Amino acid sequence: MTNESETQAPQSMASRGSNRSAQPYCANFRDFIGDGWGPRPQGPTEALDSAPYAALRRAAIGASFPGERLVIPAGPLKVRSNDCDYLFRPHSAFAHMTGTGTNFEPDAVLVLHPLTDASSKVAQGEATHEAVLYFRPRASRSSEEFYANARYGELWVGARPSLEEIQTLTGITCAHIDTLPDALAKDAGPGGVNLRVVLEADDAVTSLVDSTRSQAGLSSGSEAQASDEALMEALSELRLTKDPWEVQQMQNAVDATRAGFDDLIRSIPRAQGHWRGERVLEGAFGAKAREEGNGVGYETIAAAGNHANTLHWINNNGPVRSGDLVLVDAGVEVDSLYTADITRTIPVDGHFTEPQARVYQAVLDACEASLAAANKPGAKFRDLHAAAMVVLADRLEKWGLLPDGVSAEETLKPEGQFHRRWMVHGTSHHLGIDVHDCAQARRDMYMDAELEPGMCFTIEPGLYFREDDLKVPEEFRGMGVRIEDDCIVRPDGSVERLSESIPRTIDDVEAWITSLIQSDN
């Protein structure tokens, strides 16, 4: 006699994830679960505050590619482990072009379809493209997806929006994602419409675009790479200057980050009693980031003692000891997906020792010199770093750390650079919807560019003296100091710190720590 298991067909690997659960599939259940639901809440009646600004960004990018179809995916969900996904964050270019912010919408694709006679429209300043947002709207409650799909089903992940709701919020025409293949293929071909896609955003969409191009007789694959990279470059460079709505988002992110630092400082006494005190500090900041925004904009660095000399120390698994400095590099990403990026170096005991204060003041002076350079007429982005290096090279010479016979002036020359042993990173980077924003911009648009109104960037010099560095005095070893502020170029060309309210001088930092810790005791 043959038992039941021997007669069953082999189970595919893809289906084995369902072995852990037993979902009902009978007709009676399907009928019952799909019935008896009340009306849905009223959808949005007004557009997002970001909508008019996003429309201007779409118009700007469209004018750079008249007559071409531009494909900007949000990206797919990403697996964290087995069948569990990471919290979704849309691709930055998609978020910038749509203004949708947090958690919209896995697998969505923004397409800018070219309008006819695009060249004359560019000349006349008219719209060159029609934007259409393709995504998977919510399914009906009578569908199997509603209750059985753990990745998209409403009972599992909540209700997705309707096409009409997103059209109201964004002002963008919306369509079902299933219509995307036909929409991409329309009029594509030599003498017709060319396609460009943001390569890194969604592999499945890139493959669809490539297949469409190939079938239409257009360049595809590696032959189209330069064309696609030009789109990515243009999207990145468009973010080099922020509009007023974006500047407000940056200020919101900085203000939330200040609140996160406050909570982190309040947690110092508990951190000192924990074997992984750095993680106590990280957790305090992260909790505030989730309360006030989407979360952290990047992995928090909470580096105590010698760990501060590992520039990207994100393990945060060390103790926090009396007498240490703790270098905290952290930023809140608000719901619009714009992030702050702030570093403060905090004495655990609330007061800097004399050697700590000496190093800290040198870094603070470098910050001030960099900001002063930014406020000079015609300042270029590269000038911020150069000004900070002048200060640090001077202090290192005074402390006797440069090689014998080498002056501060000599080490600053291209063939010198001895001072960079103790600060190997740059002093500044653009900031916005990515913590290192505008990364695909050309060098002449970034490093070599003059500062312009709307540019948002960090100023973050540091000095890092590893505990095994025999070229520095023993009193400095194991000490790392960085101070980082977020800055904006105002419409009149002046440069200000958005993070001015976050204490940074020695006296202010000590008073900040004392007031927060004493208020909790």
Short mmCIF file of C-alpha atoms in Angstrom, two decimals:
data_model
loop_
_atom_site.label_atom_id
_atom_site.label_comp_id
_atom_site.label_asym_id
_atom_site.label_seq_id
_atom_site.Cartn_x
_atom_site.Cartn_y
_atom_site.Cartn_z
CA MET A 1 0.00 0.00 0.00
CA THR A 2 1.29 3.47 -0.90
CA ASN A 3 1.03 6.18 1.75
CA GLU A 4 -0.06 9.76 1.00
CA SER A 5 3.43 11.33 1.22
CA GLU A 6 4.72 8.98 -1.44
CA THR A 7 2.03 10.02 -3.92
CA GLN A 8 2.53 13.77 -3.52
CA ALA A 9 4.58 15.59 -6.14
CA PRO A 10 7.91 16.99 -4.89
CA GLN A 11 7.43 20.43 -3.35
CA SER A 12 9.23 23.25 -5.14
CA MET A 13 11.81 25.24 -3.18
CA ALA A 14 9.90 28.48 -3.84
CA SER A 15 6.76 27.15 -2.16
CA ARG A 16 8.39 25.83 1.00
CA GLY A 17 8.14 29.11 2.84
CA SER A 18 4.47 28.40 3.35
CA ASN A 19 5.20 25.19 5.28
CA ARG A 20 5.11 27.07 8.57
CA SER A 21 1.54 28.32 8.18
CA ALA A 22 -1.84 26.89 7.38
CA GLN A 23 -4.02 29.39 5.54
CA PRO A 24 -7.66 28.59 4.78
CA TYR A 25 -8.48 28.40 1.07
CA CYS A 26 -11.95 26.83 0.90
CA ALA A 27 -14.72 28.60 -1.00
CA ASN A 28 -16.79 29.20 2.15
CA PHE A 29 -13.88 31.01 3.79
CA ARG A 30 -13.15 33.13 0.71
CA ASP A 31 -16.77 34.21 0.49
CA PHE A 32 -16.97 34.95 4.20
CA ILE A 33 -13.78 36.98 4.54
CA GLY A 34 -14.56 39.09 1.50
CA ASP A 35 -17.95 40.18 2.83
CA GLY A 36 -19.22 42.49 5.55
CA TRP A 37 -16.62 45.27 5.52
CA GLY A 38 -17.55 48.88 6.17
CA PRO A 39 -16.70 51.78 3.86
CA ARG A 40 -13.09 52.89 3.70
CA PRO A 41 -12.12 56.23 5.27
CA GLN A 42 -12.29 59.24 2.99
CA GLY A 43 -9.12 59.66 0.99
CA PRO A 44 -7.00 62.81 0.75
CA THR A 45 -8.60 65.93 -0.64
CA GLU A 46 -5.48 68.11 -0.99
CA ALA A 47 -2.07 67.74 -2.57
CA LEU A 48 1.09 67.32 -0.53
CA ASP A 49 3.02 70.49 0.27
CA SER A 50 5.84 69.02 -1.77
CA ALA A 51 3.75 68.54 -4.92
CA PRO A 52 4.36 71.89 -6.67
CA TYR A 53 8.09 71.70 -5.96
CA ALA A 54 8.31 68.13 -7.27
CA ALA A 55 6.49 69.23 -10.43
CA LEU A 56 9.17 71.86 -11.05
CA ARG A 57 11.89 69.24 -10.59
CA ARG A 58 10.21 66.95 -13.11
CA ALA A 59 9.96 69.83 -15.56
CA ALA A 60 13.66 70.60 -15.12
CA ILE A 61 14.80 67.03 -15.70
CA GLY A 62 12.44 66.62 -18.65
CA ALA A 63 13.83 69.73 -20.35
CA SER A 64 17.28 68.11 -20.26
CA PHE A 65 16.02 65.10 -22.26
CA PRO A 66 13.38 66.31 -24.74
CA GLY A 67 11.74 63.59 -26.80
CA GLU A 68 12.99 60.76 -24.55
CA ARG A 69 11.14 58.50 -22.12
CA LEU A 70 12.64 58.67 -18.64
CA VAL A 71 12.10 55.75 -16.27
CA ILE A 72 12.67 56.34 -12.55
CA PRO A 73 11.81 53.33 -10.33
CA ALA A 74 11.10 53.46 -6.61
CA GLY A 75 12.75 50.06 -6.22
CA PRO A 76 11.52 46.73 -4.81
CA LEU A 77 11.30 45.44 -1.29
CA LYS A 78 14.59 43.96 -0.11
CA VAL A 79 14.80 40.73 1.83
CA ARG A 80 16.27 40.99 5.30
CA SER A 81 16.12 37.29 6.10
CA ASN A 82 14.20 34.50 4.38
CA ASP A 83 10.71 35.92 3.81
CA CYS A 84 11.10 39.03 6.01
CA ASP A 85 11.74 42.34 4.25
CA TYR A 86 13.50 45.47 5.34
CA LEU A 87 11.37 48.53 5.94
CA PHE A 88 10.93 49.97 2.47
CA ARG A 89 12.67 53.18 1.47
CA PRO A 90 12.17 54.39 -2.10
CA HIS A 91 15.11 55.27 -4.29
CA SER A 92 16.19 58.84 -3.68
CA ALA A 93 15.72 59.96 -7.28
CA PHE A 94 12.15 58.65 -7.23
CA ALA A 95 11.37 60.37 -3.93
CA HIS A 96 12.87 63.63 -5.18
CA MET A 97 10.84 63.55 -8.40
CA THR A 98 7.53 62.62 -6.75
CA GLY A 99 7.73 64.29 -3.34
CA THR A 100 6.03 61.29 -1.76
CA GLY A 101 8.46 60.62 1.09
CA THR A 102 8.19 57.71 3.49
CA ASN A 103 7.14 54.25 2.51
CA PHE A 104 5.71 54.88 -0.97
CA GLU A 105 5.50 52.43 -2.69
CA PRO A 106 7.41 49.20 -3.41
CA ASP A 107 7.73 48.47 -7.15
CA ALA A 108 6.33 51.87 -8.18
CA VAL A 109 7.80 53.48 -11.29
CA LEU A 110 7.66 57.12 -12.36
CA VAL A 111 7.81 57.55 -16.12
CA LEU A 112 8.17 60.87 -17.89
CA HIS A 113 6.60 60.34 -21.31
CA PRO A 114 7.76 62.79 -23.98
CA LEU A 115 5.23 65.12 -25.53
CA THR A 116 5.29 65.84 -29.25
CA ASP A 117 7.31 68.77 -30.58
CA ALA A 118 9.52 68.68 -27.48
CA SER A 119 12.30 70.87 -28.89
CA SER A 120 10.01 73.83 -29.46
CA LYS A 121 8.50 73.33 -26.01
CA VAL A 122 11.98 73.63 -24.45
CA ALA A 123 12.53 76.88 -26.34
CA GLN A 124 9.19 78.23 -25.17
CA GLY A 125 9.64 77.04 -21.57
CA GLU A 126 6.68 74.66 -21.80
CA ALA A 127 6.36 71.17 -20.32
CA THR A 128 8.20 68.58 -22.39
CA HIS A 129 6.84 65.46 -20.69
CA GLU A 130 3.76 63.99 -19.09
CA ALA A 131 4.47 62.27 -15.79
CA VAL A 132 2.71 58.98 -15.05
CA LEU A 133 3.13 57.10 -11.80
CA TYR A 134 2.73 53.33 -12.16
CA PHE A 135 2.15 51.27 -9.03
CA ARG A 136 0.14 48.42 -7.56
CA PRO A 137 -3.00 49.92 -5.99
CA ARG A 138 -4.80 48.16 -3.19
CA ALA A 139 -6.75 45.06 -4.06
CA SER A 140 -10.41 44.58 -3.27
CA ARG A 141 -11.34 42.89 -0.02
CA SER A 142 -12.87 40.02 -1.96
CA SER A 143 -9.53 39.17 -3.58
CA GLU A 144 -7.17 36.45 -2.42
CA GLU A 145 -4.40 39.04 -2.22
CA PHE A 146 -6.33 40.84 0.53
CA TYR A 147 -5.84 38.06 3.07
CA ALA A 148 -3.27 35.63 1.61
CA ASN A 149 -0.39 37.72 0.27
CA ALA A 150 2.06 38.35 3.11
CA ARG A 151 4.05 40.86 1.07
CA TYR A 152 1.28 43.00 -0.40
CA GLY A 153 -1.97 41.90 1.27
CA GLU A 154 -3.90 44.43 3.29
CA LEU A 155 -4.32 42.18 6.33
CA TRP A 156 -0.55 41.68 6.43
CA VAL A 157 0.99 45.06 5.62
CA GLY A 158 -1.93 47.48 5.66
CA ALA A 159 -3.97 49.04 2.92
CA ARG A 160 -2.10 50.39 -0.05
CA PRO A 161 -3.46 53.59 -1.59
CA SER A 162 -5.73 53.77 -4.60
CA LEU A 163 -4.75 55.33 -7.92
CA GLU A 164 -7.09 58.22 -7.24
CA GLU A 165 -5.62 58.93 -3.80
CA ILE A 166 -2.05 59.16 -5.05
CA GLN A 167 -3.11 61.30 -8.00
CA THR A 168 -4.72 63.72 -5.54
CA LEU A 169 -1.65 63.78 -3.29
CA THR A 170 0.97 64.21 -6.02
CA GLY A 171 -0.83 65.79 -8.94
CA ILE A 172 0.66 63.02 -11.10
CA THR A 173 -1.45 60.87 -13.40
CA CYS A 174 -1.51 57.33 -11.98
CA ALA A 175 -1.85 53.95 -13.66
CA HIS A 176 -1.70 50.28 -12.67
CA ILE A 177 1.79 48.77 -12.74
CA ASP A 178 0.50 46.03 -15.06
CA THR A 179 0.20 48.62 -17.85
CA LEU A 180 3.87 49.61 -17.61
CA PRO A 181 5.27 47.25 -20.31
CA ASP A 182 2.93 48.56 -23.00
CA ALA A 183 3.52 52.15 -21.91
CA LEU A 184 7.30 51.76 -22.21
CA ALA A 185 7.02 50.18 -25.66
CA LYS A 186 4.75 52.85 -27.16
CA ASP A 187 6.48 54.57 -30.12
CA ALA A 188 9.89 53.25 -29.00
CA GLY A 189 12.46 52.78 -31.73
CA PRO A 190 14.91 54.49 -34.07
CA GLY A 191 13.34 57.72 -35.25
CA GLY A 192 10.84 57.40 -32.41
CA VAL A 193 11.22 57.45 -28.65
CA ASN A 194 14.42 56.51 -26.83
CA LEU A 195 14.36 55.18 -23.25
CA ARG A 196 16.59 55.96 -20.32
CA VAL A 197 16.39 54.29 -16.89
CA VAL A 198 17.96 54.78 -13.47
CA LEU A 199 20.07 51.64 -13.54
CA GLU A 200 20.62 51.03 -9.86
CA ALA A 201 17.05 51.41 -8.65
CA ASP A 202 15.27 48.20 -9.68
CA ASP A 203 16.85 45.28 -11.57
CA ALA A 204 13.48 44.04 -12.82
CA VAL A 205 12.55 47.42 -14.28
CA THR A 206 16.00 47.79 -15.82
CA SER A 207 15.56 44.38 -17.49
CA LEU A 208 12.13 45.40 -18.77
CA VAL A 209 13.51 48.64 -20.22
CA ASP A 210 16.42 46.79 -21.78
CA SER A 211 14.12 44.20 -23.33
CA THR A 212 11.86 46.95 -24.66
CA ARG A 213 14.82 48.77 -26.18
CA SER A 214 16.15 45.60 -27.77
CA GLN A 215 12.79 44.69 -29.31
CA ALA A 216 12.41 48.24 -30.63
CA GLY A 217 15.84 48.24 -32.25
CA LEU A 218 17.38 50.68 -29.78
CA SER A 219 20.75 50.38 -28.07
CA SER A 220 20.49 48.19 -25.01
CA GLY A 221 22.63 46.62 -22.33
CA SER A 222 26.16 47.96 -22.08
CA GLU A 223 25.64 50.00 -25.25
CA ALA A 224 22.96 52.02 -23.46
CA GLN A 225 24.88 52.40 -20.20
CA ALA A 226 26.29 55.84 -21.00
CA SER A 227 22.81 57.07 -21.88
CA ASP A 228 21.38 55.79 -18.60
CA GLU A 229 24.26 57.18 -16.59
CA ALA A 230 23.64 60.61 -18.11
CA LEU A 231 20.13 60.50 -16.64
CA MET A 232 21.47 59.48 -13.23
CA GLU A 233 24.03 62.29 -13.41
CA ALA A 234 21.37 64.87 -14.26
CA LEU A 235 19.07 63.67 -11.46
CA SER A 236 21.96 63.89 -8.98
CA GLU A 237 23.06 67.35 -10.10
CA LEU A 238 19.50 68.66 -9.85
CA ARG A 239 19.74 68.02 -6.10
CA LEU A 240 22.83 70.23 -5.71
CA THR A 241 20.56 73.15 -4.86
CA LYS A 242 17.55 72.77 -2.61
CA ASP A 243 14.24 74.57 -3.06
CA PRO A 244 12.54 76.31 -0.07
CA TRP A 245 10.49 73.22 0.76
CA GLU A 246 13.63 71.09 0.89
CA VAL A 247 15.45 73.62 3.07
CA GLN A 248 12.60 73.44 5.58
CA GLN A 249 12.83 69.64 5.55
CA MET A 250 16.53 69.91 6.31
CA GLN A 251 15.83 72.23 9.23
CA ASN A 252 13.18 69.81 10.51
CA ALA A 253 15.72 66.99 10.33
CA VAL A 254 18.32 69.02 12.23
CA ASP A 255 15.81 69.97 14.93
CA ALA A 256 14.79 66.34 15.39
CA THR A 257 18.46 65.39 15.56
CA ARG A 258 19.00 67.91 18.36
CA ALA A 259 16.23 66.14 20.29
CA GLY A 260 17.96 62.82 19.63
CA PHE A 261 21.27 64.13 20.98
CA ASP A 262 19.47 65.38 24.09
CA ASP A 263 18.11 61.91 24.79
CA LEU A 264 21.49 60.36 24.04
CA ILE A 265 23.19 62.58 26.59
CA ARG A 266 20.54 61.74 29.18
CA SER A 267 21.42 58.07 28.68
CA ILE A 268 25.12 58.51 29.50
CA PRO A 269 24.83 57.41 33.16
CA ARG A 270 23.08 54.19 32.09
CA ALA A 271 25.63 53.69 29.31
CA GLN A 272 28.48 53.85 31.83
CA GLY A 273 26.97 50.93 33.72
CA HIS A 274 26.41 48.74 30.68
CA TRP A 275 28.96 46.41 29.11
CA ARG A 276 27.99 47.74 25.68
CA GLY A 277 27.47 51.34 26.66
CA GLU A 278 27.98 52.61 23.11
CA ARG A 279 24.87 50.70 22.10
CA VAL A 280 22.90 52.32 24.91
CA LEU A 281 23.76 55.70 23.38
CA GLU A 282 22.90 54.50 19.88
CA GLY A 283 19.58 53.13 21.09
CA ALA A 284 18.59 56.36 22.81
CA PHE A 285 19.18 58.33 19.63
CA GLY A 286 17.51 55.73 17.44
CA ALA A 287 14.36 55.71 19.54
CA LYS A 288 13.96 59.45 19.10
CA ALA A 289 14.65 59.14 15.37
CA ARG A 290 11.77 56.67 15.00
CA GLU A 291 9.48 58.79 17.15
CA GLU A 292 10.16 62.03 15.30
CA GLY A 293 10.92 60.80 11.78
CA ASN A 294 11.35 57.80 9.55
CA GLY A 295 14.40 56.65 11.52
CA VAL A 296 18.11 57.31 11.30
CA GLY A 297 19.47 58.65 8.03
CA TYR A 298 22.48 56.32 8.27
CA GLU A 299 23.97 53.95 10.82
CA THR A 300 24.75 55.88 13.99
CA ILE A 301 28.36 56.14 15.10
CA ALA A 302 28.62 56.12 18.90
CA ALA A 303 32.36 55.71 19.38
CA ALA A 304 33.87 55.93 22.84
CA GLY A 305 37.57 56.34 23.48
CA ASN A 306 39.83 54.83 20.85
CA HIS A 307 36.85 53.64 18.79
CA ALA A 308 36.45 57.25 17.66
CA ASN A 309 39.57 56.78 15.58
CA THR A 310 37.81 54.25 13.36
CA LEU A 311 36.03 56.70 11.09
CA HIS A 312 33.00 54.53 10.34
CA TRP A 313 32.69 52.80 13.69
CA ILE A 314 29.12 51.44 13.62
CA ASN A 315 29.53 48.27 15.70
CA ASN A 316 28.88 50.34 18.82
CA ASN A 317 29.64 47.40 21.08
CA GLY A 318 32.18 48.91 23.44
CA PRO A 319 31.96 50.30 26.98
CA VAL A 320 31.61 53.98 27.86
CA ARG A 321 34.14 54.82 30.54
CA SER A 322 34.73 57.76 32.83
CA GLY A 323 37.34 60.07 31.32
CA ASP A 324 36.50 59.11 27.74
CA LEU A 325 35.32 61.25 24.91
CA VAL A 326 32.44 59.84 22.87
CA LEU A 327 32.23 60.81 19.21
CA VAL A 328 28.61 60.65 18.08
CA ASP A 329 27.84 61.01 14.37
CA ALA A 330 24.09 60.73 13.86
CA GLY A 331 21.16 62.16 11.95
CA VAL A 332 17.40 61.84 11.92
CA GLU A 333 15.76 61.13 8.56
CA VAL A 334 12.35 62.82 8.64
CA ASP A 335 9.31 61.45 6.85
CA SER A 336 10.15 63.35 3.67
CA LEU A 337 13.40 61.29 3.65
CA TYR A 338 15.68 64.29 4.12
CA THR A 339 18.35 63.67 6.72
CA ALA A 340 20.55 65.64 9.05
CA ASP A 341 24.19 64.68 9.61
CA ILE A 342 25.59 65.98 12.90
CA THR A 343 28.69 65.05 14.88
CA ARG A 344 29.41 66.10 18.43
CA THR A 345 32.27 64.90 20.60
CA ILE A 346 31.06 64.59 24.16
CA PRO A 347 33.07 64.17 27.39
CA VAL A 348 31.52 61.34 29.38
CA ASP A 349 32.12 63.09 32.70
CA GLY A 350 30.65 66.37 31.45
CA HIS A 351 33.99 68.20 31.37
CA PHE A 352 36.95 68.13 29.00
CA THR A 353 40.39 67.44 30.38
CA GLU A 354 43.06 69.94 29.38
CA PRO A 355 44.49 67.73 26.57
CA GLN A 356 40.98 66.95 25.34
CA ALA A 357 40.09 70.62 25.33
CA ARG A 358 43.25 71.47 23.38
CA VAL A 359 42.40 69.01 20.60
CA TYR A 360 38.72 69.92 20.65
CA GLN A 361 39.45 73.64 20.31
CA ALA A 362 41.73 73.01 17.34
CA VAL A 363 38.94 71.16 15.55
CA LEU A 364 36.41 73.84 16.49
CA ASP A 365 38.72 76.54 15.12
CA ALA A 366 38.99 74.56 11.88
CA CYS A 367 35.17 74.52 11.70
CA GLU A 368 35.03 78.28 12.09
CA ALA A 369 37.70 78.83 9.47
CA SER A 370 35.81 76.63 7.03
CA LEU A 371 32.56 78.54 7.57
CA ALA A 372 34.40 81.85 7.15
CA ALA A 373 35.83 80.62 3.85
CA ALA A 374 32.35 79.64 2.68
CA ASN A 375 31.16 83.19 3.31
CA LYS A 376 33.73 84.80 1.04
CA PRO A 377 32.43 86.03 -2.36
CA GLY A 378 33.07 83.48 -5.10
CA ALA A 379 33.90 80.70 -2.62
CA LYS A 380 34.20 77.24 -4.13
CA PHE A 381 33.23 74.02 -2.44
CA ARG A 382 36.86 72.93 -2.25
CA ASP A 383 37.75 76.08 -0.27
CA LEU A 384 35.93 74.73 2.79
CA HIS A 385 38.37 71.86 3.14
CA ALA A 386 41.42 73.97 2.39
CA ALA A 387 40.58 76.48 5.12
CA ALA A 388 40.14 73.77 7.74
CA MET A 389 43.43 72.17 6.80
CA VAL A 390 45.33 75.43 7.32
CA VAL A 391 44.19 75.52 10.94
CA LEU A 392 44.87 71.85 11.67
CA ALA A 393 48.29 71.91 10.01
CA ASP A 394 49.22 74.92 12.13
CA ARG A 395 48.21 73.19 15.39
CA LEU A 396 49.99 69.98 14.46
CA GLU A 397 53.15 71.95 13.77
CA LYS A 398 52.87 73.75 17.13
CA TRP A 399 52.40 70.42 18.90
CA GLY A 400 55.49 69.00 17.20
CA LEU A 401 53.71 66.27 15.29
CA LEU A 402 54.95 67.11 11.79
CA PRO A 403 58.24 65.57 10.60
CA ASP A 404 61.40 67.43 11.60
CA GLY A 405 61.95 70.48 9.46
CA VAL A 406 58.45 70.42 7.92
CA SER A 407 56.38 73.53 8.50
CA ALA A 408 52.62 73.91 8.33
CA GLU A 409 53.04 75.75 5.05
CA GLU A 410 55.11 72.93 3.58
CA THR A 411 52.81 70.13 4.67
CA LEU A 412 49.89 71.86 2.95
CA LYS A 413 51.61 71.56 -0.43
CA PRO A 414 50.48 68.65 -2.68
CA GLU A 415 53.81 66.91 -2.21
CA GLY A 416 53.57 67.19 1.59
CA GLN A 417 50.25 66.26 3.22
CA PHE A 418 51.87 64.87 6.37
CA HIS A 419 49.08 66.40 8.45
CA ARG A 420 46.54 64.20 6.70
CA ARG A 421 47.80 61.25 8.76
CA TRP A 422 45.48 62.55 11.46
CA MET A 423 42.54 63.47 9.21
CA VAL A 424 42.29 61.37 6.07
CA HIS A 425 38.71 62.31 5.16
CA GLY A 426 37.33 65.42 3.52
CA THR A 427 35.83 68.34 5.39
CA SER A 428 32.52 68.60 3.59
CA HIS A 429 29.92 66.87 1.47
CA HIS A 430 26.52 67.77 0.06
CA LEU A 431 23.56 66.73 2.16
CA GLY A 432 19.87 66.22 1.50
CA ILE A 433 17.70 63.26 0.65
CA ASP A 434 20.89 61.18 0.88
CA VAL A 435 23.40 61.72 3.65
CA HIS A 436 26.08 61.92 0.95
CA ASP A 437 23.86 63.64 -1.55
CA CYS A 438 24.49 64.27 -5.25
CA ALA A 439 27.03 61.46 -5.43
CA GLN A 440 26.74 61.07 -9.23
CA ALA A 441 27.42 64.76 -9.92
CA ARG A 442 30.40 65.73 -12.03
CA ARG A 443 33.48 67.04 -10.24
CA ASP A 444 33.17 70.49 -11.82
CA MET A 445 29.61 70.67 -10.52
CA TYR A 446 30.60 69.51 -7.03
CA MET A 447 34.14 69.97 -5.75
CA ASP A 448 35.11 72.68 -8.22
CA ALA A 449 31.80 74.56 -8.18
CA GLU A 450 31.12 77.93 -6.61
CA LEU A 451 28.69 77.88 -3.73
CA GLU A 452 25.17 78.80 -4.80
CA PRO A 453 21.96 79.62 -2.90
CA GLY A 454 20.19 76.44 -1.87
CA MET A 455 23.32 74.32 -1.51
CA CYS A 456 23.26 72.30 1.70
CA PHE A 457 26.43 70.71 2.99
CA THR A 458 28.36 69.64 6.06
CA ILE A 459 31.46 71.10 7.64
CA GLU A 460 33.19 68.34 9.61
CA PRO A 461 36.92 68.51 10.35
CA GLY A 462 38.44 66.17 12.88
CA LEU A 463 41.64 64.94 14.48
CA TYR A 464 42.18 61.25 15.17
CA PHE A 465 45.00 60.03 17.39
CA ARG A 466 44.95 56.25 17.61
CA GLU A 467 46.13 54.70 20.85
CA ASP A 468 48.95 52.87 19.05
CA ASP A 469 50.19 55.97 17.18
CA LEU A 470 53.71 56.54 18.46
CA LYS A 471 54.06 59.79 16.52
CA VAL A 472 51.74 61.68 18.86
CA PRO A 473 52.19 62.64 22.52
CA GLU A 474 50.93 60.03 24.93
CA GLU A 475 48.36 62.45 26.36
CA PHE A 476 46.62 62.55 22.95
CA ARG A 477 46.63 58.83 22.21
CA GLY A 478 43.27 57.12 22.01
CA MET A 479 41.48 60.42 21.45
CA GLY A 480 39.32 61.21 18.41
CA VAL A 481 37.47 64.48 17.91
CA ARG A 482 35.10 65.52 15.13
CA ILE A 483 32.63 68.40 15.02
CA GLU A 484 30.09 68.41 12.20
CA ASP A 485 27.44 70.96 11.33
CA ASP A 486 24.88 71.20 8.53
CA CYS A 487 25.01 74.42 6.55
CA ILE A 488 22.85 76.17 3.96
CA VAL A 489 23.59 78.89 1.43
CA ARG A 490 20.85 81.50 1.84
CA PRO A 491 19.32 83.42 -1.11
CA ASP A 492 21.67 86.37 -0.46
CA GLY A 493 24.70 84.07 -0.72
CA SER A 494 25.51 83.98 2.99
CA VAL A 495 26.22 80.59 4.56
CA GLU A 496 24.61 79.69 7.88
CA ARG A 497 24.59 76.67 10.12
CA LEU A 498 21.20 74.98 10.26
CA SER A 499 22.54 73.28 13.38
CA GLU A 500 23.41 76.47 15.25
CA SER A 501 21.19 75.43 18.16
CA ILE A 502 23.21 72.28 18.89
CA PRO A 503 25.96 73.21 21.38
CA ARG A 504 29.49 73.11 19.99
CA THR A 505 31.85 75.31 22.01
CA ILE A 506 33.63 73.80 25.01
CA ASP A 507 31.66 75.81 27.55
CA ASP A 508 28.34 75.19 25.83
CA VAL A 509 28.92 71.44 25.46
CA GLU A 510 29.84 71.10 29.12
CA ALA A 511 26.78 73.11 30.18
CA TRP A 512 24.58 71.04 27.85
CA ILE A 513 25.69 67.76 29.38
CA THR A 514 25.44 69.03 32.95
CA SER A 515 21.96 70.47 32.49
CA LEU A 516 20.52 67.36 30.87
CA ILE A 517 22.02 64.83 33.27
CA GLN A 518 21.34 66.86 36.40
CA SER A 519 17.73 67.48 35.35
CA ASP A 520 17.15 63.72 35.34
CA ASN A 521 18.66 63.18 38.80
#
